[in-house]
C-alpha positions in Angstrom: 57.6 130.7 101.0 54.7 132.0 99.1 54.3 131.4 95.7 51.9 131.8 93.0 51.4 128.4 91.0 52.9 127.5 87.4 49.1 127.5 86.2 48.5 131.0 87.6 51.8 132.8 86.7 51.1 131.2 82.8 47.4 132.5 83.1 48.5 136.2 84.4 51.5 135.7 81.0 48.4 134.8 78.7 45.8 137.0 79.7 48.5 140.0 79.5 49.7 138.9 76.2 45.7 139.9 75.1 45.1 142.6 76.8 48.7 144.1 75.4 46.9 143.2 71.8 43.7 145.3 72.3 46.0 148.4 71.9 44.0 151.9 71.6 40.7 149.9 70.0 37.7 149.0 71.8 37.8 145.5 70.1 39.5 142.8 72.1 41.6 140.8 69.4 40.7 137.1 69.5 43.4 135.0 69.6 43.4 130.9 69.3 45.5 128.5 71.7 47.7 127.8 68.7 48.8 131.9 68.1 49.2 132.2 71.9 51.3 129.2 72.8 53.3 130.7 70.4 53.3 134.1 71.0 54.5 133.1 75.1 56.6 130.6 74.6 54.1 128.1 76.4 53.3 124.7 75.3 49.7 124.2 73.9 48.0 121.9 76.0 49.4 123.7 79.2 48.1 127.4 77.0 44.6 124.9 76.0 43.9 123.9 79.8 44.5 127.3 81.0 42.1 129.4 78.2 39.6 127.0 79.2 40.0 127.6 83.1 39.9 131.4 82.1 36.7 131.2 80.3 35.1 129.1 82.9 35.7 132.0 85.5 34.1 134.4 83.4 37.3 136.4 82.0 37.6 135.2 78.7 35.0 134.7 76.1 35.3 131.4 73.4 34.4 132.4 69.7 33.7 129.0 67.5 34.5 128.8 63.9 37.4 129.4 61.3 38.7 132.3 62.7 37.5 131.1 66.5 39.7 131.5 69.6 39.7 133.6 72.9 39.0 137.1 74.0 39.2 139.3 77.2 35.8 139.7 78.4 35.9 142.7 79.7 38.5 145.4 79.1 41.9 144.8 81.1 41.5 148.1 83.7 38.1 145.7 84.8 40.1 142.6 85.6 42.3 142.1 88.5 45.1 140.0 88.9 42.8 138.2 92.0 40.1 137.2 89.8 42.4 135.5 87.3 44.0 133.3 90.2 40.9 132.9 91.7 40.1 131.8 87.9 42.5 129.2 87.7 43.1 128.1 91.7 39.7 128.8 93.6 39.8 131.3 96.7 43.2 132.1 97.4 43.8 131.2 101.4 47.6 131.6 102.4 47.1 128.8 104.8 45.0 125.8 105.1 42.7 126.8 107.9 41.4 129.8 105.4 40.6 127.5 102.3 36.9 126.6 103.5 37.2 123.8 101.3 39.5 121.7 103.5 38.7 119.9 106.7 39.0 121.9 110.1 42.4 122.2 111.9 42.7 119.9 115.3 43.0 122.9 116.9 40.9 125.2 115.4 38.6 126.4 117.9 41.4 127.7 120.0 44.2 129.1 117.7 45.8 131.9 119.1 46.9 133.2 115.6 43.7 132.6 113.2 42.7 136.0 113.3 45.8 137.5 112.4 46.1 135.1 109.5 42.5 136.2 108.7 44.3 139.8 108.2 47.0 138.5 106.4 45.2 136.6 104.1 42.8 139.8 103.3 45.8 142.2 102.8 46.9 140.2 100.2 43.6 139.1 98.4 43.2 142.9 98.3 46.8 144.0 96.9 45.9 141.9 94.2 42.1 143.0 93.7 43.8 146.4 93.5 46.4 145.7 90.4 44.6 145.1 87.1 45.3 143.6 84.2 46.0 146.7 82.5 48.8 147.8 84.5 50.1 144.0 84.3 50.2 144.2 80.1 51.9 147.9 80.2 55.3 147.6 78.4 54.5 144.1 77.6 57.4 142.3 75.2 57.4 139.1 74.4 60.6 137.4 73.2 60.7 135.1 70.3 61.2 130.9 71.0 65.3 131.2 70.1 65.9 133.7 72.5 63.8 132.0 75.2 65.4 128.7 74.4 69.1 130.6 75.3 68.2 131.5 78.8 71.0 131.3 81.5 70.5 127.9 83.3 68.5 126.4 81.0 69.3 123.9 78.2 69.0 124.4 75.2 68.8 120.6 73.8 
């Protein structure tokens, strides 16, 4: 099974929770860790590590001071769903013989089915190049801490 990571999923949840703020105005709110964790239900170190991962990769900018926090960096039609896991996870590679950062495979050199992971792994770095943030914030609700708390399967203690 694929799966996007925790850190990822919470990244794509935060990052659509500001571009859902900037509305119709050309000014991206800014938003602290604090107003965030809050606003997505996420707990604040998690929503902390996460804005800092973001604004390492270039998509969110850090404003110091009293009313300091975090805002998109560019606007949300500009930022794709593959930069923000990119962001957060480093090049996305479905297996390990794409992730250059590992060592090579025993049998690299003569796989018969590198090449059509190659393809695979292309096709699905570009289906999410191609959705941006802006289609991933539209109709965007968040629901308040009691309700999330009340979810089937989960306890509420």
């Amino acid at each position: 099974m694929l799966r996007i990571t925790r850190q990822s999923d919470y990244g794509i949840v935060l990052m659509t929770h500001l571009a859902a703020g900037r509305g119709r105005s050309a000014d991206a709110p800014v938003l602290n860790a604090r107003d965030l964790a809050g606003a997505t239900n996420l707990p604040l170190p998690t929503v902390s590590k996460i804005l800092k991962g973001l604004a390492r990769g270039g998509l969110l900018v850090s404003h110091r001071g009293v009313k300091g926090g975090y805002s998109l960096a560019r606007p949300p039609r500009e930022i794709s769903v593959e930069e923000i896991i990119r962001a957060l996870e480093g090049p996305i590679a479905i297996t390990e013989c794409l992730d250059h950062s590992t060592d090579e495979c025993g049998i690299e050199f003569c796989c018969p089915v590198r090449t059509n992971w190659q393809r695979i792994n292309e096709a699905v770095r570009d289906a999410l190049r191609d959705i941006p943030l802006s289609e991933m914030s539209t109709g965007v609700t968040l629901r308040p801490r009691a309700a999330a708390a009340g979810r089937p399967g989960k306890s509420a203690s």
